[in-house]
Tab-separated table of C-alpha atoms and ligand atoms in Angstrom:
chain	number	residue	atom	x	y	z
X	1	MET	CA	0.628	-0.259	0.199
X	2	ASN	CA	0.757	3.338	-0.963
X	3	ALA	CA	1.729	6.292	1.388
X	4	VAL	CA	-1.717	8.614	-0.180
X	5	ALA	CA	-3.732	4.806	-0.003
X	6	ALA	CA	-2.251	4.547	4.384
X	7	ALA	CA	-3.430	8.161	4.565
X	8	GLU	CA	-6.686	7.586	3.122
X	9	ASN	CA	-7.723	4.481	4.699
X	10	GLU	CA	-6.927	5.647	8.492
X	11	LEU	CA	-9.528	5.209	10.369
X	12	ARG	CA	-9.919	7.970	13.353
X	13	ILE	CA	-12.034	8.544	15.801
X	14	ARG	CA	-10.901	11.664	18.960
X	15	ALA	CA	-13.447	11.826	22.261
X	16	LEU	CA	-16.593	10.452	20.809
X	17	GLY	CA	-19.456	11.086	23.233
X	18	LYS	CA	-22.997	8.656	23.008
X	19	ARG	CA	-26.106	9.711	24.476
X	20	TYR	CA	-29.537	8.738	24.314
X	21	ALA	CA	-32.969	9.476	25.625
X	22	SER	CA	-34.295	7.557	27.999
X	23	THR	CA	-37.002	7.757	31.147
X	24	GLN	CA	-35.091	4.824	32.556
X	25	ALA	CA	-31.418	7.111	32.857
X	26	ALA	CA	-31.334	9.955	35.552
X	27	GLY	CA	-31.754	13.079	34.242
X	28	GLY	CA	-33.477	11.389	31.369
X	29	GLU	CA	-30.869	10.652	29.412
X	30	LEU	CA	-28.308	7.244	28.764
X	31	GLN	CA	-24.610	8.223	28.189
X	32	VAL	CA	-23.992	4.895	26.109
X	33	LEU	CA	-19.858	5.756	25.101
X	34	ASP	CA	-17.243	8.138	27.044
X	35	ASN	CA	-14.620	9.300	25.191
X	36	ILE	CA	-13.506	6.956	23.142
X	37	ASP	CA	-10.692	7.888	21.369
X	38	LEU	CA	-9.307	5.064	18.769
X	39	HIS	CA	-6.584	5.211	16.041
X	40	VAL	CA	-7.137	2.184	13.763
X	41	PRO	CA	-4.353	2.898	10.784
X	42	ALA	CA	-4.367	1.456	7.492
X	43	GLY	CA	-5.091	-1.949	6.605
X	44	ARG	CA	-5.525	-2.913	10.721
X	45	PHE	CA	-7.664	-5.157	12.184
X	46	VAL	CA	-8.500	-3.770	15.385
X	47	SER	CA	-11.192	-6.228	17.305
X	48	ILE	CA	-13.562	-4.542	19.835
X	49	VAL	CA	-15.065	-6.912	22.786
X	50	GLY	CA	-16.286	-5.589	26.507
X	51	ALA	CA	-19.513	-6.159	28.288
X	52	SER	CA	-23.171	-6.361	26.586
X	53	GLY	CA	-24.544	-3.072	26.670
X	54	CYS	CA	-20.820	-1.356	27.141
X	55	GLY	CA	-21.830	-0.019	23.186
X	56	LYS	CA	-19.766	-1.932	21.363
X	57	SER	CA	-22.689	-1.627	18.109
X	58	THR	CA	-23.653	1.628	18.697
X	59	LEU	CA	-19.998	2.756	18.030
X	60	LEU	CA	-19.859	0.136	14.827
X	61	ARG	CA	-23.031	2.609	14.209
X	62	LEU	CA	-21.267	5.766	14.509
X	63	VAL	CA	-19.083	4.514	12.301
X	64	LEU	CA	-21.118	3.760	9.583
X	65	GLY	CA	-22.979	6.540	9.684
X	66	LEU	CA	-26.579	6.295	10.346
X	67	GLU	CA	-26.167	8.124	13.306
X	68	ASP	CA	-25.352	12.174	13.165
X	69	GLN	CA	-26.647	13.157	16.672
X	70	TYR	CA	-22.759	12.352	18.879
X	71	GLU	CA	-20.108	14.027	20.030
X	72	GLY	CA	-16.415	13.962	19.260
X	73	ARG	CA	-15.147	13.298	15.790
X	74	ILE	CA	-15.322	10.065	12.768
X	75	THR	CA	-13.066	10.608	10.930
X	76	LEU	CA	-11.797	8.428	7.374
X	77	GLY	CA	-8.313	9.714	6.023
X	78	GLY	CA	-8.531	12.430	7.334
X	79	GLN	CA	-12.223	14.044	6.023
X	80	PRO	CA	-15.018	13.491	9.212
X	81	ILE	CA	-17.667	10.759	7.835
X	82	ALA	CA	-20.947	12.369	7.006
X	83	GLY	CA	-24.011	9.836	7.059
X	84	THR	CA	-23.646	5.928	4.972
X	85	GLY	CA	-21.215	5.341	1.855
X	86	PRO	CA	-19.492	2.727	0.003
X	87	GLU	CA	-16.566	3.157	1.465
X	88	ARG	CA	-18.196	1.836	5.063
X	89	GLY	CA	-19.191	-1.897	4.665
X	90	ILE	CA	-20.658	-3.213	7.661
X	91	VAL	CA	-21.260	-7.561	8.281
X	92	PHE	CA	-24.006	-8.294	11.008
X	93	GLN	CA	-24.958	-11.283	12.539
X	94	ASP	CA	-27.941	-11.731	11.029
X	95	HIS	CA	-26.729	-12.602	7.562
X	96	ARG	CA	-29.444	-10.073	5.944
X	97	LEU	CA	-29.877	-11.607	3.149
X	98	PHE	CA	-32.780	-11.350	0.892
X	99	PRO	CA	-34.559	-14.155	0.662
X	100	TRP	CA	-35.625	-13.855	-3.007
X	101	LEU	CA	-32.347	-13.388	-4.833
X	102	ASN	CA	-29.475	-15.597	-5.201
X	103	VAL	CA	-25.896	-15.225	-3.993
X	104	GLU	CA	-24.809	-13.474	-7.122
X	105	GLN	CA	-28.075	-11.274	-6.492
X	106	ASN	CA	-27.127	-10.965	-2.336
X	107	ILE	CA	-23.927	-9.903	-3.600
X	108	ALA	CA	-24.699	-7.373	-6.499
X	109	VAL	CA	-26.631	-5.968	-4.227
X	110	GLY	CA	-23.625	-3.477	-2.806
X	111	LEU	CA	-22.525	-2.981	-6.113
X	112	ARG	CA	-25.529	-1.027	-6.944
X	113	ASN	CA	-24.771	2.497	-6.860
X	114	ALA	CA	-21.365	1.397	-8.317
X	115	PRO	CA	-19.995	2.968	-11.515
X	116	LEU	CA	-19.648	-0.063	-13.756
X	117	THR	CA	-20.355	-2.015	-16.307
X	118	PRO	CA	-22.875	-4.780	-15.882
X	119	ALA	CA	-20.334	-6.718	-17.141
X	120	GLU	CA	-17.215	-5.160	-14.716
X	121	LYS	CA	-19.920	-5.343	-11.755
X	122	ARG	CA	-20.223	-9.421	-13.013
X	123	GLU	CA	-17.003	-9.893	-13.156
X	124	ARG	CA	-16.543	-8.102	-9.533
X	125	VAL	CA	-19.670	-10.244	-8.487
X	126	ALA	CA	-17.174	-13.580	-9.058
X	127	GLU	CA	-14.129	-12.450	-7.793
X	128	HIS	CA	-15.969	-12.339	-3.992
X	129	VAL	CA	-18.007	-16.056	-4.898
X	130	ALA	CA	-14.443	-17.189	-5.244
X	131	LEU	CA	-12.806	-14.961	-2.395
X	132	VAL	CA	-15.235	-16.366	0.447
X	133	GLY	CA	-15.533	-19.798	-1.705
X	134	LEU	CA	-18.907	-20.557	-2.987
X	135	GLN	CA	-17.858	-21.190	-6.650
X	136	GLY	CA	-20.769	-23.643	-6.704
X	137	PHE	CA	-22.951	-21.688	-5.063
X	138	GLU	CA	-24.075	-18.536	-6.823
X	139	GLN	CA	-27.626	-19.568	-8.034
X	140	SER	CA	-28.403	-20.819	-4.771
X	141	PHE	CA	-31.078	-18.790	-2.693
X	142	PRO	CA	-30.960	-18.068	1.214
X	143	HIS	CA	-33.117	-21.406	1.961
X	144	GLN	CA	-30.552	-23.536	0.809
X	145	ILE	CA	-27.058	-22.475	2.087
X	146	SER	CA	-26.515	-23.331	5.279
X	147	GLY	CA	-25.652	-20.244	8.802
X	148	GLY	CA	-21.884	-20.427	7.955
X	149	MET	CA	-22.309	-20.178	3.891
X	150	ALA	CA	-24.960	-17.082	4.383
X	151	GLN	CA	-22.316	-15.097	6.416
X	152	ARG	CA	-20.017	-15.628	3.534
X	153	VAL	CA	-22.044	-14.374	1.337
X	154	ALA	CA	-22.557	-11.600	3.651
X	155	ILE	CA	-18.691	-11.000	3.712
X	156	ALA	CA	-18.834	-11.192	-0.115
X	157	ARG	CA	-21.747	-8.045	0.243
X	158	GLY	CA	-19.141	-6.440	2.598
X	159	LEU	CA	-16.373	-6.410	0.485
X	160	VAL	CA	-17.683	-6.145	-3.215
X	161	ASN	CA	-17.288	-2.423	-3.274
X	162	ARG	CA	-13.798	-2.362	-2.224
X	163	PRO	CA	-14.061	-0.112	0.549
X	164	ARG	CA	-11.841	1.640	3.287
X	165	VAL	CA	-13.042	-0.283	6.000
X	166	LEU	CA	-15.121	-3.612	6.489
X	167	LEU	CA	-17.446	-2.963	10.144
X	168	LEU	CA	-17.976	-6.006	11.596
X	169	ASP	CA	-20.961	-6.647	14.622
X	170	GLU	CA	-20.942	-10.257	15.786
X	171	PRO	CA	-20.409	-12.229	12.502
X	172	PHE	CA	-20.390	-14.961	13.580
X	173	GLY	CA	-22.205	-14.653	16.809
X	174	ALA	CA	-24.989	-17.185	15.670
X	175	LEU	CA	-23.043	-19.862	14.157
X	176	ASP	CA	-22.144	-22.885	16.229
X	177	ALA	CA	-17.811	-23.560	16.811
X	178	LEU	CA	-16.465	-25.549	14.129
X	179	THR	CA	-18.122	-23.360	11.641
X	180	ARG	CA	-17.038	-20.635	13.921
X	181	ALA	CA	-13.573	-21.396	13.910
X	182	ARG	CA	-13.528	-21.829	10.074
X	183	LEU	CA	-15.031	-18.669	9.066
X	184	GLN	CA	-12.216	-17.211	11.619
X	185	ASN	CA	-9.558	-18.246	8.995
X	186	GLU	CA	-11.256	-17.712	6.447
X	187	LEU	CA	-11.266	-14.201	7.361
X	188	GLN	CA	-8.117	-14.122	7.893
X	189	ARG	CA	-6.789	-15.356	4.578
X	190	ILE	CA	-9.141	-12.881	3.064
X	191	TRP	CA	-7.925	-9.577	5.487
X	192	GLN	CA	-5.001	-10.778	4.371
X	193	ALA	CA	-5.397	-10.712	0.807
X	194	GLU	CA	-7.260	-7.391	0.550
X	195	ARG	CA	-5.618	-5.937	3.652
X	196	ILE	CA	-8.311	-4.377	4.282
X	197	THR	CA	-9.294	-1.734	7.316
X	198	MET	CA	-11.247	-3.905	9.618
X	199	LEU	CA	-12.832	-3.531	12.724
X	200	LEU	CA	-15.087	-6.619	14.565
X	201	VAL	CA	-17.474	-6.276	17.624
X	202	THR	CA	-16.770	-9.904	19.257
X	203	HIS	CA	-18.287	-11.110	22.398
X	204	ASP	CA	-15.304	-14.323	21.611
X	205	VAL	CA	-11.792	-13.208	23.265
X	206	GLU	CA	-10.628	-15.842	21.753
X	207	GLU	CA	-11.761	-14.575	17.935
X	208	ALA	CA	-10.789	-11.464	18.870
X	209	VAL	CA	-6.580	-12.306	19.689
X	210	PHE	CA	-6.517	-14.745	16.741
X	211	LEU	CA	-7.945	-12.243	14.581
X	212	ALA	CA	-6.497	-8.681	15.044
X	213	ASN	CA	-3.950	-6.367	15.409
X	214	GLN	CA	-4.966	-4.976	18.819
X	215	VAL	CA	-7.911	-5.813	20.881
X	216	VAL	CA	-9.459	-2.955	22.477
X	217	VAL	CA	-11.603	-3.912	25.371
X	218	MET	CA	-13.991	-1.740	26.492
X	219	GLN	CA	-16.145	-1.309	29.790
X	220	PRO	CA	-19.824	-0.852	30.683
X	221	HIS	CA	-22.076	2.280	32.580
X	222	PRO	CA	-20.782	4.096	30.783
X	223	GLY	CA	-19.169	2.349	27.277
X	224	ARG	CA	-15.007	3.200	27.715
X	225	ILE	CA	-12.359	1.698	26.427
X	226	ARG	CA	-10.229	0.227	29.700
X	227	ARG	CA	-7.344	-0.560	27.494
X	228	ILE	CA	-6.259	-1.657	24.204
X	229	VAL	CA	-3.917	-4.968	24.015
X	230	ASP	CA	-1.022	-5.414	21.457
X	231	VAL	CA	-1.296	-8.614	19.908
X	232	ASP	CA	1.811	-8.784	17.744
X	233	LEU	CA	1.894	-12.226	16.482
X	234	PRO	CA	2.512	-13.100	12.540
X	235	HIS	CA	-0.261	-14.671	10.196
X	236	PRO	CA	-0.882	-17.321	10.034
X	237	ARG	CA	-1.929	-17.763	13.616
X	238	HIS	CA	-2.389	-21.302	14.893
X	239	ARG	CA	-5.469	-21.580	18.355
X	240	SER	CA	-2.075	-23.698	19.688
X	241	ASP	CA	1.320	-21.190	20.284
X	242	PRO	CA	1.941	-20.654	22.909
X	243	ARG	CA	2.585	-16.720	22.873
X	244	PHE	CA	-1.020	-16.338	21.652
X	245	ILE	CA	-2.558	-18.533	24.284
X	246	ALA	CA	-0.617	-15.918	26.712
X	247	LEU	CA	-1.679	-12.795	24.948
X	248	ARG	CA	-5.669	-14.536	25.120
X	249	ASP	CA	-5.887	-15.519	28.793
X	250	ASP	CA	-4.704	-11.865	29.807
X	251	VAL	CA	-7.501	-10.601	27.656
X	252	LEU	CA	-9.785	-12.399	29.329
X	253	ALA	CA	-8.586	-11.773	32.674
X	254	ASP	CA	-9.839	-8.604	32.273
X	255	PHE	CA	-13.277	-10.012	32.244
X	256	LEU	CA	-12.899	-11.913	35.716
X	257	GLU	CA	-12.535	-9.017	37.178
X	258	PRO	CA	-15.853	-7.119	39.501
X	259	GLY	CA	-17.198	-4.257	37.529
X	260	VAL	CA	-15.795	-5.507	34.176
X	261	LEU	CA	-18.963	-6.782	32.821
X	262	GLY	CA	-21.004	-4.414	34.161
X	263	ALA	CA	-23.940	-5.032	37.442
X	264	GLU	CA	-25.818	-7.520	35.347
X	265	GLN	CA	-22.783	-9.851	35.762
X	266	PRO	CA	-22.920	-13.716	35.246
X	267	PRO	CA	-21.756	-16.038	37.765
X	268	ALA	CA	-17.970	-15.955	38.146
X	269	PRO	CA	-16.992	-17.444	34.869
X	270	ASP	CA	-14.850	-20.498	34.838
X	271	PRO	CA	-11.234	-18.756	34.364
X	272	SER	CA	-10.224	-22.206	32.483
X	273	SER	CA	-12.898	-21.879	29.792
X	274	TRP	CA	-11.229	-20.028	27.023
X	275	ARG	CA	-14.367	-18.015	25.617
X	276	LEU	CA	-16.991	-16.231	27.673
X	277	ALA	CA	-20.559	-15.757	25.900
X	278	TRP	CA	-22.047	-13.094	28.322
Q	301	LIG	N1	-31.936	3.493	19.781
Q	301	LIG	C1	-31.587	3.526	20.542
Q	301	LIG	N2	-32.364	4.616	22.207
Q	301	LIG	C2	-32.070	4.166	22.944
Q	301	LIG	N3	-30.847	3.161	23.821
Q	301	LIG	C3	-29.995	2.991	23.069
Q	301	LIG	C4	-30.421	3.141	21.085
Q	301	LIG	N4	-29.214	1.743	21.234
Q	301	LIG	C5	-28.681	1.780	21.695
Q	301	LIG	N5	-29.054	1.526	23.158
Q	301	LIG	C6	-28.724	1.203	23.752
Q	301	LIG	O1	-27.216	1.635	24.061
Q	301	LIG	C7	-26.667	0.732	25.206
Q	301	LIG	C8	-25.487	0.623	24.119
Q	301	LIG	O2	-26.246	-0.518	23.054
Q	301	LIG	P1	-26.150	-1.582	22.053
Q	301	LIG	O3	-26.036	-2.491	21.989
Q	301	LIG	O4	-24.255	-0.551	21.104
Q	301	LIG	O5	-24.593	-2.459	23.190
Q	301	LIG	P2	-23.133	-3.227	23.034
Q	301	LIG	O6	-22.304	-3.564	23.654
Q	301	LIG	O7	-22.921	-4.333	21.307
Q	301	LIG	O8	-24.467	-5.089	23.627
Q	301	LIG	P3	-24.023	-6.071	22.970
Q	301	LIG	O9	-23.008	-6.646	23.200
Q	301	LIG	O10	-25.541	-6.858	23.650
Q	301	LIG	O11	-25.015	-6.311	21.723
Q	301	LIG	C9	-27.789	-0.480	25.755
Q	301	LIG	O12	-27.493	0.137	27.012
Q	301	LIG	C10	-28.938	0.159	25.106
Q	301	LIG	O13	-29.766	-0.265	25.714
Q	302	LIG	MG1	-24.210	-5.254	20.226
């Protein structure tokens, strides 16, 4: 990546705050995010972990441009983000595919406003079908493919416009453990191939550490950054690597401390478990 592309693709979040009107909160407002500072250099993979309700999805919604009422600044390549745009793609936990469109038509939805000829669009869709390993399933409809395959379609749709940033909100949260591990490997491969800046929200600490250059640990009430952990391990990564295990356990230890899980803290988790769901 050249220096210009690097500067164009860096995401900066400065002193970000977000409040929602709430009849339950003191003062009629709920402070969801407070003073979030985050710098994601171009081509980096950043994971965000934190308790339910600490504002992770809200943060992604703001970066996506779904809301414009907030404090602070969000810039991409130095330009404040304004509304949604093709340079920011998103993948949600539920794939949100259109049931009446087949796999390639669902991916092509990501290109509906792209300034490309129909032939160029077909080519771009075919490239992304291959990128996520779905050759042979182009004509299948969502009900004819598995949950993991549907998430691959959603990832292809998020990438097909060649966004500068891909936002992922628990993209594998609804999948079984084996499919999830397979798709984590897939996402690692795709990120290595495409080098798009990625921001992943997950409840799965192992997933966060496995994929990211940096893990942002958030804490709730209001949502703040507790700490940022660098993951300086080469790719491709291996789950049995002792350095990986040590980093994963370091991040997990944060969640065993009082207060990090918020008021609705479940019974103390088993420290030997490698994954927390809350
Ligand atoms: N549109 C809204 N209006 C009012 N409150 C909202 C709105 N969206 C989110 N909230 C509140 O903001 C807080 C953060 O929500 P958010 O969905 O960002 O959390 P999260 O960290 O993504 O949680 P989870 O891990 O459960 O997905 C919650 O208390 C939620 O009730
Ligand atoms: Mg969420």
